[in-house]
Amino acid sequence: MAILTKSKSKTIDLKSFMDNIRQRNPNEPEFHQAVEEWAECVLPYVNENSKLADFGLLERITEPDRVISFKVTWMDDQEKVHVNKGYRVQFNNAIGPYKGGLRFHPTVNLSVLKFLGFEQIFKNSLTTLPMGGAKGGSDFDPKGKSETEIMRFCQSFMAELYRHIGPDKDVPAGDIGVGSREVGYLYGMYKKLENEHTGVITGKGIEYGGSLIRPEATGYGTVYFMEEMLKTKDKSLKGMRCLVSGSGNVAQFTAEKLLELGAKVLTLSDSDGTVYCKKGITREMLDYVMDLKNNRRGRISEFAEKYDLLYLKDEKPWNIDCDLAFPSATQNEINEKDAQALIDNGCIGVAEGANMPTDNDGIKVFQKAKILYAPGKAANAGGVATSGLEMSQNSLRFSWTREEVEKRLHQIMCDIHAKCVEYGKNKDGSVDYVKGANIAGFVKIAKAMLAEGVV
Ligand code: NDP
């Protein structure tokens, strides 16, 4: 395997670095995309701070510590046997136990989980809490499954995963397709197998070790991050017209905090289409969506029908006039064309609730237009930060109040924003939040890895 090492006279160029990544990780486009976005920011910094690339650090940081792949077998209600793929990618534990969500979605594969695990390293570092980076999941599709099928699948998934996790080793959480219901079933099975009640998974119900504000944290944190960016331009969220995509956990609580802070939420969506409410979604409407999605597992088109709103079938929200955008569904939901449409329609700020929702060409459009653009690894770090607070409360066997957790979450988002500004300042005084998040997240990991030696 070719190893790129830093020499005093030679700088590391992006092309040879990425050629090496592609050769070592064939057929993993999402992973290549995530590494390239990161390397574009980090390599110039490393070339100026050559010590950070000593001891093969860049090669080591882009290779997962461990990839666990396993079979998940389960029987449906008609007694038909199904076999799914299960994974856990333990990417890097330089600064703390592995930490990152589990995703259940038919699009899950190794490339997707490696991209998510890689981003998680730097996101977790930005929170200032001691958490390494990991991600896992399955190509299982929870849609249309009965309650007992979901439970059986979660139990079978945990029957293998439990060997590889632990409160000081690896602490999973939810992600797409894994909400409080699935976390409950996963945790129940872990507890049965290990016969211990520990903080081995976060996002637990409040009755059995969960933290207040954890369900709200990612969405609330994303809005707090946007608020901080707007302050740098002497603006606030009041009256801002916001496009939100998705209608799951992140989208719901992004919309809730936006309403609380006086902004107007124009859209919500799912993988079938977008609902557009020009006057702005009300609190009553949001309650309806929360019940529809969380309890009745319905489609967003039913929301449009109920309130007689415009339903844009098979469309994403990005062609609508707006001030701000909060992509909160999935990766690559904003391409170059979508990004240009947002700019043309008046968008002045984007905060990513989802992970890597904007592809690398889309990011370039935002950067060229010099709008406020916060990448997911900074803007949506509030979720994992509050998971970190859940781990602390579990260790202390103590529960903080709602106000206490939200105050800590708010402070962490302000601190992440400040770090991005510190590392992302351009010569003209503007802030490149992509550069800031990538470099700030990287420096801490690099220092820890150098201190810990080649292991
Ligand atoms: P949920 O499963 O609760 O909701 C996901 C939403 O996105 C649903 O509305 C879903 O629609 C939509 N969606 C999923 N896949 C696609 C797709 N391929 N195309 C269009 N729409 C899609 O997940 P979360 O809200 O938890 O996660 C959303 C994003 O936020 C993900 O990128 C996740 O990684 C990220 N994130 C989540 C955190 C958390 O704390 N939950 C923390 C940090 C980031 P449908 O029902 O039709 O599938």
Short mmCIF file of C-alpha atoms and ligand atoms in Angstrom, two decimals:
data_model
loop_
_atom_site.label_atom_id
_atom_site.label_comp_id
_atom_site.label_asym_id
_atom_site.label_seq_id
_atom_site.Cartn_x
_atom_site.Cartn_y
_atom_site.Cartn_z
CA MET A 1 0.00 0.00 0.00
CA ALA A 2 1.41 3.36 -1.01
CA ILE A 3 1.85 5.62 1.98
CA LEU A 4 1.93 9.36 1.47
CA THR A 5 4.28 10.90 3.98
CA LYS A 6 4.97 14.53 4.57
CA SER A 7 8.48 15.61 3.73
CA LYS A 8 9.89 19.02 4.52
CA SER A 9 10.33 19.99 0.88
CA LYS A 10 7.20 18.48 -0.64
CA THR A 11 3.64 19.55 -0.03
CA ILE A 12 0.82 17.02 -0.11
CA ASP A 13 -1.44 17.75 -3.06
CA LEU A 14 -5.14 17.01 -3.09
CA LYS A 15 -5.07 14.95 -6.28
CA SER A 16 -2.49 12.39 -5.15
CA PHE A 17 -4.08 12.24 -1.71
CA MET A 18 -7.51 11.49 -3.21
CA ASP A 19 -6.10 9.05 -5.79
CA ASN A 20 -4.72 7.09 -2.87
CA ILE A 21 -8.04 7.19 -1.00
CA ARG A 22 -9.94 5.99 -4.11
CA GLN A 23 -7.48 3.20 -4.75
CA ARG A 24 -7.64 1.94 -1.16
CA ASN A 25 -11.44 2.27 -0.94
CA PRO A 26 -12.88 1.35 -4.35
CA ASN A 27 -16.60 1.80 -5.08
CA GLU A 28 -17.26 4.02 -2.07
CA PRO A 29 -18.41 7.32 -3.63
CA GLU A 30 -19.99 8.80 -0.49
CA PHE A 31 -16.83 8.12 1.50
CA HIS A 32 -14.64 9.68 -1.22
CA GLN A 33 -16.92 12.74 -1.24
CA ALA A 34 -16.69 13.23 2.53
CA VAL A 35 -12.89 12.81 2.57
CA GLU A 36 -12.44 15.19 -0.38
CA GLU A 37 -14.49 17.95 1.24
CA TRP A 38 -12.40 17.56 4.40
CA ALA A 39 -9.04 17.26 2.60
CA GLU A 40 -9.63 20.43 0.56
CA CYS A 41 -9.61 22.35 3.84
CA VAL A 42 -7.19 20.33 5.91
CA LEU A 43 -4.34 19.72 3.43
CA PRO A 44 -3.43 23.41 2.99
CA TYR A 45 -3.42 23.76 6.78
CA VAL A 46 -1.28 20.64 7.21
CA ASN A 47 1.13 21.87 4.54
CA GLU A 48 1.70 24.96 6.69
CA ASN A 49 1.81 22.98 9.95
CA SER A 50 3.84 19.99 8.81
CA LYS A 51 4.15 18.35 12.24
CA LEU A 52 0.44 17.48 12.07
CA ALA A 53 1.12 15.00 9.25
CA ASP A 54 3.93 13.16 11.04
CA PHE A 55 3.79 9.40 11.58
CA GLY A 56 1.40 8.75 8.69
CA LEU A 57 -1.31 10.66 10.50
CA LEU A 58 -3.39 11.47 7.42
CA GLU A 59 -3.36 7.85 6.25
CA ARG A 60 -4.26 6.61 9.73
CA ILE A 61 -7.09 9.11 10.24
CA THR A 62 -8.78 8.16 6.93
CA GLU A 63 -8.75 4.41 7.68
CA PRO A 64 -11.37 3.09 10.13
CA ASP A 65 -9.96 1.40 13.23
CA ARG A 66 -12.39 -1.46 12.66
CA VAL A 67 -15.28 -2.38 10.35
CA ILE A 68 -17.67 -4.97 11.75
CA SER A 69 -20.05 -6.59 9.30
CA PHE A 70 -22.63 -9.16 10.31
CA LYS A 71 -25.77 -11.04 9.31
CA VAL A 72 -29.14 -10.04 10.76
CA THR A 73 -31.82 -12.71 10.39
CA TRP A 74 -35.42 -12.21 11.44
CA MET A 75 -38.84 -13.65 10.76
CA ASP A 76 -41.77 -11.51 9.58
CA ASP A 77 -45.38 -11.87 10.76
CA GLN A 78 -46.05 -14.40 7.97
CA GLU A 79 -43.11 -16.50 9.27
CA LYS A 80 -40.99 -15.67 6.23
CA VAL A 81 -37.26 -15.44 7.00
CA HIS A 82 -35.35 -12.30 6.00
CA VAL A 83 -31.60 -11.68 5.97
CA ASN A 84 -30.24 -8.15 6.26
CA LYS A 85 -26.74 -6.74 6.45
CA GLY A 86 -25.61 -5.18 9.74
CA TYR A 87 -22.55 -2.98 10.27
CA ARG A 88 -20.63 -0.99 12.82
CA VAL A 89 -17.79 1.20 11.61
CA GLN A 90 -15.55 2.13 14.56
CA PHE A 91 -13.57 4.89 12.92
CA ASN A 92 -11.43 6.64 15.49
CA ASN A 93 -11.26 6.65 19.31
CA ALA A 94 -8.33 9.03 19.83
CA ILE A 95 -10.29 11.36 22.13
CA GLY A 96 -12.94 9.09 23.67
CA PRO A 97 -15.11 5.97 23.26
CA TYR A 98 -16.58 5.46 19.78
CA LYS A 99 -19.84 7.37 19.42
CA GLY A 100 -22.29 7.72 16.53
CA GLY A 101 -25.74 6.71 15.41
CA LEU A 102 -27.32 3.65 13.83
CA ARG A 103 -29.18 4.07 10.54
CA PHE A 104 -31.84 1.64 9.28
CA HIS A 105 -32.57 2.45 5.64
CA PRO A 106 -32.43 0.44 2.38
CA THR A 107 -29.68 2.74 1.05
CA VAL A 108 -27.28 1.81 3.87
CA ASN A 109 -23.99 0.31 2.68
CA LEU A 110 -20.36 0.47 3.73
CA SER A 111 -19.64 3.63 1.74
CA VAL A 112 -22.49 5.52 3.43
CA LEU A 113 -21.49 4.35 6.91
CA LYS A 114 -17.82 5.15 6.33
CA PHE A 115 -18.72 8.69 5.21
CA LEU A 116 -20.93 9.13 8.27
CA GLY A 117 -18.34 7.63 10.64
CA PHE A 118 -15.57 9.80 9.19
CA GLU A 119 -17.61 13.02 9.59
CA GLN A 120 -18.57 11.95 13.09
CA ILE A 121 -14.90 12.05 14.21
CA PHE A 122 -14.63 15.78 13.58
CA LYS A 123 -18.17 16.63 14.67
CA ASN A 124 -17.60 14.92 18.01
CA SER A 125 -14.27 16.67 18.39
CA LEU A 126 -15.98 20.04 17.82
CA THR A 127 -18.42 19.44 20.70
CA THR A 128 -15.41 19.55 23.10
CA LEU A 129 -16.75 16.35 24.73
CA PRO A 130 -14.59 13.19 24.89
CA MET A 131 -16.18 11.11 22.12
CA GLY A 132 -14.58 9.22 19.23
CA GLY A 133 -16.27 8.71 15.84
CA ALA A 134 -18.36 5.72 14.68
CA LYS A 135 -21.50 4.88 12.73
CA GLY A 136 -23.51 1.75 12.08
CA GLY A 137 -26.77 0.41 10.81
CA SER A 138 -28.49 -1.90 8.40
CA ASP A 139 -30.12 -1.98 4.97
CA PHE A 140 -33.34 -2.96 6.76
CA ASP A 141 -36.33 -0.78 5.78
CA PRO A 142 -38.59 -0.07 8.78
CA LYS A 143 -41.28 1.39 6.49
CA GLY A 144 -44.44 -0.70 6.39
CA LYS A 145 -43.23 -3.15 9.06
CA SER A 146 -45.42 -4.10 12.00
CA GLU A 147 -44.47 -3.22 15.57
CA THR A 148 -43.48 -6.84 16.29
CA GLU A 149 -41.38 -7.06 13.12
CA ILE A 150 -39.49 -3.93 14.13
CA MET A 151 -38.92 -5.37 17.60
CA ARG A 152 -37.69 -8.72 16.28
CA PHE A 153 -35.34 -7.02 13.85
CA CYS A 154 -33.87 -4.76 16.56
CA GLN A 155 -33.37 -7.75 18.86
CA SER A 156 -31.60 -9.75 16.17
CA PHE A 157 -29.40 -6.74 15.27
CA MET A 158 -28.37 -6.31 18.91
CA ALA A 159 -27.79 -10.06 19.36
CA GLU A 160 -24.57 -9.50 17.36
CA LEU A 161 -23.78 -5.83 18.00
CA TYR A 162 -23.68 -6.19 21.81
CA ARG A 163 -20.28 -7.94 21.61
CA HIS A 164 -18.67 -4.86 20.14
CA ILE A 165 -20.12 -2.02 22.23
CA GLY A 166 -20.02 -0.84 25.84
CA PRO A 167 -20.30 2.39 27.86
CA ASP A 168 -16.52 2.95 27.74
CA LYS A 169 -16.01 1.31 24.35
CA ASP A 170 -18.66 2.31 21.83
CA VAL A 171 -21.97 4.05 22.48
CA PRO A 172 -24.46 3.99 19.55
CA ALA A 173 -27.52 6.26 19.16
CA GLY A 174 -30.33 6.84 16.64
CA ASP A 175 -30.24 8.20 13.10
CA ILE A 176 -32.51 7.78 10.06
CA GLY A 177 -35.02 4.99 10.78
CA VAL A 178 -33.83 4.60 14.37
CA GLY A 179 -35.91 6.72 16.74
CA SER A 180 -36.98 6.29 20.36
CA ARG A 181 -38.99 3.14 19.56
CA GLU A 182 -36.02 1.34 18.00
CA VAL A 183 -33.59 2.60 20.66
CA GLY A 184 -35.91 1.09 23.30
CA TYR A 185 -35.92 -2.36 21.64
CA LEU A 186 -32.15 -2.26 21.03
CA TYR A 187 -31.44 -1.27 24.61
CA GLY A 188 -33.84 -3.89 26.02
CA MET A 189 -31.99 -6.65 24.17
CA TYR A 190 -28.55 -5.33 25.18
CA LYS A 191 -29.63 -5.28 28.84
CA LYS A 192 -30.90 -8.86 28.61
CA LEU A 193 -27.69 -10.13 27.01
CA GLU A 194 -25.24 -8.29 29.27
CA ASN A 195 -27.35 -8.26 32.44
CA GLU A 196 -26.35 -4.70 33.20
CA HIS A 197 -28.03 -1.31 33.06
CA THR A 198 -25.46 1.09 31.63
CA GLY A 199 -25.34 4.09 29.32
CA VAL A 200 -24.49 1.92 26.32
CA ILE A 201 -26.85 3.67 23.92
CA THR A 202 -28.14 7.23 23.89
CA GLY A 203 -31.53 8.57 22.89
CA LYS A 204 -33.12 6.36 25.54
CA GLY A 205 -36.56 7.12 26.92
CA ILE A 206 -36.64 9.43 29.90
CA GLU A 207 -37.97 6.62 32.13
CA TYR A 208 -34.89 4.41 31.66
CA GLY A 209 -31.85 6.71 31.56
CA GLY A 210 -32.51 9.13 28.69
CA SER A 211 -31.75 12.83 28.82
CA LEU A 212 -34.28 15.62 28.61
CA ILE A 213 -33.88 17.63 25.37
CA ARG A 214 -32.09 14.76 23.53
CA PRO A 215 -34.93 14.32 21.00
CA GLU A 216 -34.97 18.08 20.37
CA ALA A 217 -31.19 18.60 20.43
CA THR A 218 -30.13 18.24 16.79
CA GLY A 219 -32.86 20.51 15.44
CA TYR A 220 -32.56 23.07 18.24
CA GLY A 221 -28.77 23.09 17.89
CA THR A 222 -28.95 23.70 14.15
CA VAL A 223 -31.20 26.71 14.71
CA TYR A 224 -28.90 28.06 17.46
CA PHE A 225 -25.97 27.76 15.04
CA MET A 226 -27.89 29.74 12.40
CA GLU A 227 -28.75 32.36 15.01
CA GLU A 228 -25.04 32.78 15.78
CA MET A 229 -24.17 33.11 12.08
CA LEU A 230 -26.91 35.72 11.59
CA LYS A 231 -25.61 37.73 14.56
CA THR A 232 -22.32 38.22 12.72
CA LYS A 233 -24.36 40.12 10.08
CA ASP A 234 -26.47 41.98 12.68
CA LYS A 235 -29.52 39.95 11.70
CA SER A 236 -31.90 37.69 13.64
CA LEU A 237 -34.30 34.86 12.86
CA LYS A 238 -37.35 37.03 13.39
CA GLY A 239 -39.57 36.98 10.32
CA MET A 240 -37.10 34.93 8.26
CA ARG A 241 -38.76 32.65 5.67
CA CYS A 242 -37.29 29.18 6.16
CA LEU A 243 -37.29 26.07 4.01
CA VAL A 244 -36.99 22.85 6.02
CA SER A 245 -36.63 19.49 4.28
CA GLY A 246 -37.55 16.16 5.86
CA SER A 247 -40.22 15.62 8.51
CA GLY A 248 -38.39 13.28 10.87
CA ASN A 249 -36.68 13.97 14.16
CA VAL A 250 -34.31 16.72 12.99
CA ALA A 251 -36.83 18.51 10.76
CA GLN A 252 -39.55 18.53 13.43
CA PHE A 253 -37.43 20.13 16.12
CA THR A 254 -35.76 22.52 13.70
CA ALA A 255 -39.25 23.73 12.81
CA GLU A 256 -40.25 23.90 16.50
CA LYS A 257 -37.29 26.12 17.48
CA LEU A 258 -37.71 28.31 14.39
CA LEU A 259 -41.35 28.94 15.34
CA GLU A 260 -40.32 29.69 18.93
CA LEU A 261 -37.78 32.27 17.74
CA GLY A 262 -40.22 34.04 15.43
CA ALA A 263 -39.19 32.63 12.05
CA LYS A 264 -41.61 31.39 9.38
CA VAL A 265 -41.43 27.72 8.37
CA LEU A 266 -42.63 27.37 4.77
CA THR A 267 -41.96 23.70 4.00
CA LEU A 268 -41.61 20.15 5.31
CA SER A 269 -41.04 17.11 3.12
CA ASP A 270 -40.43 13.37 2.93
CA SER A 271 -39.04 11.13 0.23
CA ASP A 272 -42.32 11.39 -1.73
CA GLY A 273 -42.66 15.18 -1.91
CA THR A 274 -42.82 18.63 -0.30
CA VAL A 275 -45.61 20.51 1.47
CA TYR A 276 -45.52 24.29 0.92
CA CYS A 277 -47.37 26.63 3.27
CA LYS A 278 -46.76 30.19 2.08
CA LYS A 279 -48.25 31.79 5.21
CA GLY A 280 -46.03 29.69 7.45
CA ILE A 281 -46.69 26.46 9.31
CA THR A 282 -48.43 27.06 12.65
CA ARG A 283 -47.79 25.35 15.98
CA GLU A 284 -51.05 23.43 15.56
CA MET A 285 -49.94 22.19 12.13
CA LEU A 286 -46.56 21.10 13.51
CA ASP A 287 -48.30 19.14 16.30
CA TYR A 288 -50.31 17.40 13.59
CA VAL A 289 -47.11 16.51 11.66
CA MET A 290 -45.43 15.20 14.83
CA ASP A 291 -48.37 12.92 15.57
CA LEU A 292 -48.64 11.88 11.91
CA LYS A 293 -44.95 10.97 11.64
CA ASN A 294 -44.14 9.70 15.14
CA ASN A 295 -47.33 7.85 16.08
CA ARG A 296 -49.23 7.09 12.90
CA ARG A 297 -46.14 6.66 10.65
CA GLY A 298 -47.99 8.50 7.85
CA ARG A 299 -46.83 10.38 4.75
CA ILE A 300 -46.36 14.15 4.46
CA SER A 301 -48.98 14.28 1.68
CA GLU A 302 -51.61 13.62 4.41
CA PHE A 303 -50.52 16.88 6.07
CA ALA A 304 -51.17 18.76 2.81
CA GLU A 305 -54.60 17.13 2.49
CA LYS A 306 -55.59 17.88 6.08
CA TYR A 307 -54.82 21.63 5.85
CA ASP A 308 -55.43 22.09 2.12
CA LEU A 309 -51.80 23.07 1.44
CA LEU A 310 -49.82 22.88 -1.79
CA TYR A 311 -48.24 19.44 -2.24
CA LEU A 312 -45.30 19.23 -4.63
CA LYS A 313 -45.08 15.53 -5.44
CA ASP A 314 -41.55 14.19 -6.03
CA GLU A 315 -40.12 17.68 -5.49
CA LYS A 316 -37.61 18.98 -2.99
CA PRO A 317 -38.19 22.38 -1.31
CA TRP A 318 -35.28 24.26 -2.91
CA ASN A 319 -37.14 26.11 -5.70
CA ILE A 320 -39.20 28.28 -3.34
CA ASP A 321 -38.47 31.94 -2.43
CA CYS A 322 -36.87 32.04 1.02
CA ASP A 323 -34.33 33.66 3.33
CA LEU A 324 -32.87 30.55 4.97
CA ALA A 325 -32.65 26.82 4.30
CA PHE A 326 -32.35 23.90 6.73
CA PRO A 327 -31.77 20.63 4.83
CA SER A 328 -32.76 18.00 7.41
CA ALA A 329 -33.48 14.80 5.44
CA THR A 330 -30.48 12.99 3.96
CA GLN A 331 -27.16 13.15 2.12
CA ASN A 332 -26.84 14.84 -1.29
CA GLU A 333 -30.31 16.38 -1.26
CA ILE A 334 -28.86 19.68 -2.58
CA ASN A 335 -26.86 19.50 -5.80
CA GLU A 336 -25.30 22.34 -7.79
CA LYS A 337 -28.60 23.19 -9.50
CA ASP A 338 -30.54 23.18 -6.22
CA ALA A 339 -27.89 25.36 -4.58
CA GLN A 340 -28.09 27.86 -7.46
CA ALA A 341 -31.90 27.87 -7.22
CA LEU A 342 -31.64 28.72 -3.52
CA ILE A 343 -29.28 31.62 -4.21
CA ASP A 344 -31.49 32.89 -7.08
CA ASN A 345 -34.54 32.72 -4.80
CA GLY A 346 -32.96 34.94 -2.14
CA CYS A 347 -31.44 32.48 0.32
CA ILE A 348 -28.81 34.13 2.55
CA GLY A 349 -28.06 31.25 4.92
CA VAL A 350 -27.97 27.45 5.02
CA ALA A 351 -27.52 25.37 8.18
CA GLU A 352 -27.31 21.63 7.62
CA GLY A 353 -29.36 19.52 10.04
CA ALA A 354 -28.69 16.44 7.91
CA ASN A 355 -25.25 14.94 7.31
CA MET A 356 -23.64 15.98 3.99
CA PRO A 357 -26.94 17.13 2.44
CA THR A 358 -25.08 19.39 0.00
CA ASP A 359 -22.81 17.77 -2.54
CA ASN A 360 -19.35 19.24 -3.18
CA ASP A 361 -20.48 21.19 -6.28
CA GLY A 362 -23.38 22.64 -4.30
CA ILE A 363 -21.00 23.74 -1.53
CA LYS A 364 -18.91 25.62 -4.12
CA VAL A 365 -22.03 27.53 -5.25
CA PHE A 366 -22.72 28.64 -1.64
CA GLN A 367 -19.11 29.62 -1.10
CA LYS A 368 -18.95 31.59 -4.34
CA ALA A 369 -22.15 33.45 -3.41
CA LYS A 370 -20.60 34.14 0.03
CA ILE A 371 -23.79 33.26 1.89
CA LEU A 372 -23.73 31.99 5.48
CA TYR A 373 -23.22 28.27 5.04
CA ALA A 374 -22.76 25.87 7.98
CA PRO A 375 -21.82 22.26 7.18
CA GLY A 376 -23.54 19.46 9.10
CA LYS A 377 -20.49 18.52 11.12
CA ALA A 378 -20.76 21.89 12.88
CA ALA A 379 -24.44 22.81 12.60
CA ASN A 380 -25.97 19.47 13.63
CA ALA A 381 -23.45 18.62 16.38
CA GLY A 382 -26.02 19.49 19.06
CA GLY A 383 -27.50 15.98 18.83
CA VAL A 384 -24.32 14.13 19.64
CA ALA A 385 -23.33 16.80 22.16
CA THR A 386 -26.53 16.12 24.08
CA SER A 387 -25.87 12.40 23.73
CA GLY A 388 -22.55 13.16 25.42
CA LEU A 389 -24.51 14.89 28.18
CA GLU A 390 -26.74 11.78 28.43
CA MET A 391 -23.58 9.65 28.88
CA SER A 392 -22.39 11.99 31.65
CA GLN A 393 -25.75 11.82 33.43
CA ASN A 394 -25.76 7.99 33.14
CA SER A 395 -22.26 7.81 34.63
CA LEU A 396 -23.22 10.17 37.45
CA ARG A 397 -26.57 8.36 37.89
CA PHE A 398 -28.16 11.76 37.90
CA SER A 399 -30.58 13.77 35.70
CA TRP A 400 -30.21 17.41 34.85
CA THR A 401 -33.33 19.53 34.36
CA ARG A 402 -34.63 20.50 30.95
CA GLU A 403 -33.37 24.05 31.46
CA GLU A 404 -29.90 22.83 32.48
CA VAL A 405 -29.51 20.57 29.43
CA GLU A 406 -30.80 23.21 27.02
CA LYS A 407 -28.48 25.83 28.51
CA ARG A 408 -25.51 23.47 28.03
CA LEU A 409 -26.62 22.65 24.46
CA HIS A 410 -26.93 26.35 23.62
CA GLN A 411 -23.48 27.09 25.05
CA ILE A 412 -21.91 24.19 23.12
CA MET A 413 -23.40 25.47 19.83
CA CYS A 414 -22.09 28.99 20.56
CA ASP A 415 -18.65 27.52 21.32
CA ILE A 416 -18.64 25.47 18.10
CA HIS A 417 -19.57 28.61 16.18
CA ALA A 418 -16.72 30.50 17.82
CA LYS A 419 -14.25 27.72 16.94
CA CYS A 420 -15.40 27.76 13.30
CA VAL A 421 -14.86 31.51 13.19
CA GLU A 422 -11.40 31.17 14.75
CA TYR A 423 -10.20 28.58 12.23
CA GLY A 424 -12.30 29.66 9.25
CA LYS A 425 -11.56 33.39 8.98
CA ASN A 426 -10.60 34.46 5.47
CA LYS A 427 -8.16 37.27 4.71
CA ASP A 428 -11.08 39.60 3.81
CA GLY A 429 -12.66 39.03 7.25
CA SER A 430 -15.43 36.72 6.00
CA VAL A 431 -15.81 33.26 7.56
CA ASP A 432 -15.55 29.95 5.72
CA TYR A 433 -17.45 27.66 8.10
CA VAL A 434 -16.48 24.55 6.10
CA LYS A 435 -12.80 25.31 6.55
CA GLY A 436 -13.33 26.34 10.18
CA ALA A 437 -15.24 23.18 11.14
CA ASN A 438 -12.85 20.82 9.35
CA ILE A 439 -9.65 22.34 10.71
CA ALA A 440 -10.90 22.94 14.26
CA GLY A 441 -12.24 19.37 14.44
CA PHE A 442 -9.03 17.92 12.98
CA VAL A 443 -6.44 19.73 15.11
CA LYS A 444 -7.67 18.22 18.38
CA ILE A 445 -7.76 14.69 16.93
CA ALA A 446 -4.31 15.11 15.36
CA LYS A 447 -2.76 16.27 18.63
CA ALA A 448 -4.30 13.32 20.51
CA MET A 449 -3.16 10.81 17.88
CA LEU A 450 0.38 12.18 17.85
CA ALA A 451 0.52 12.03 21.65
CA GLU A 452 -0.76 8.43 21.66
CA GLY A 453 1.89 7.18 19.18
CA VAL A 454 1.47 4.88 16.19
CA VAL A 455 -1.19 2.45 17.39
P1 NDP B 1 -35.65 10.39 10.55
O1 NDP B 1 -35.66 8.97 10.15
O2 NDP B 1 -36.35 10.79 11.79
O3 NDP B 1 -36.21 11.30 9.36
C1 NDP B 1 -35.62 11.29 8.11
C2 NDP B 1 -36.42 12.19 7.18
O4 NDP B 1 -35.69 12.34 5.98
C3 NDP B 1 -37.77 11.63 6.80
O5 NDP B 1 -38.66 12.68 6.56
C4 NDP B 1 -37.45 10.86 5.52
O6 NDP B 1 -38.55 10.69 4.64
C5 NDP B 1 -36.43 11.78 4.88
N1 NDP B 1 -35.53 10.99 4.04
C6 NDP B 1 -34.76 9.94 4.41
N2 NDP B 1 -34.09 9.44 3.36
C7 NDP B 1 -34.47 10.18 2.31
C8 NDP B 1 -34.13 10.16 0.94
N3 NDP B 1 -33.26 9.26 0.44
N4 NDP B 1 -34.69 11.10 0.13
C9 NDP B 1 -35.57 12.01 0.63
N5 NDP B 1 -35.93 12.07 1.91
C10 NDP B 1 -35.38 11.18 2.74
O7 NDP B 1 -34.10 10.81 10.62
P2 NDP B 1 -33.42 12.04 11.36
O8 NDP B 1 -34.32 13.21 11.35
O9 NDP B 1 -32.88 11.54 12.63
O10 NDP B 1 -32.16 12.30 10.41
C11 NDP B 1 -32.20 13.21 9.31
C12 NDP B 1 -30.78 13.62 8.94
O11 NDP B 1 -30.14 14.24 10.08
C13 NDP B 1 -29.84 12.47 8.54
O12 NDP B 1 -28.93 12.95 7.57
C14 NDP B 1 -29.08 12.18 9.83
O13 NDP B 1 -27.85 11.55 9.61
C15 NDP B 1 -28.91 13.60 10.37
N6 NDP B 1 -28.63 13.71 11.79
C16 NDP B 1 -29.50 13.19 12.72
C17 NDP B 1 -29.23 13.33 14.06
C18 NDP B 1 -30.20 12.90 15.10
O14 NDP B 1 -29.98 13.24 16.27
N7 NDP B 1 -31.27 12.19 14.77
C19 NDP B 1 -27.97 13.94 14.53
C20 NDP B 1 -27.18 14.54 13.48
C21 NDP B 1 -27.51 14.40 12.16
P3 NDP B 1 -39.21 9.23 4.44
O15 NDP B 1 -40.04 9.02 5.68
O16 NDP B 1 -39.99 9.33 3.21
O17 NDP B 1 -38.07 8.25 4.35
#
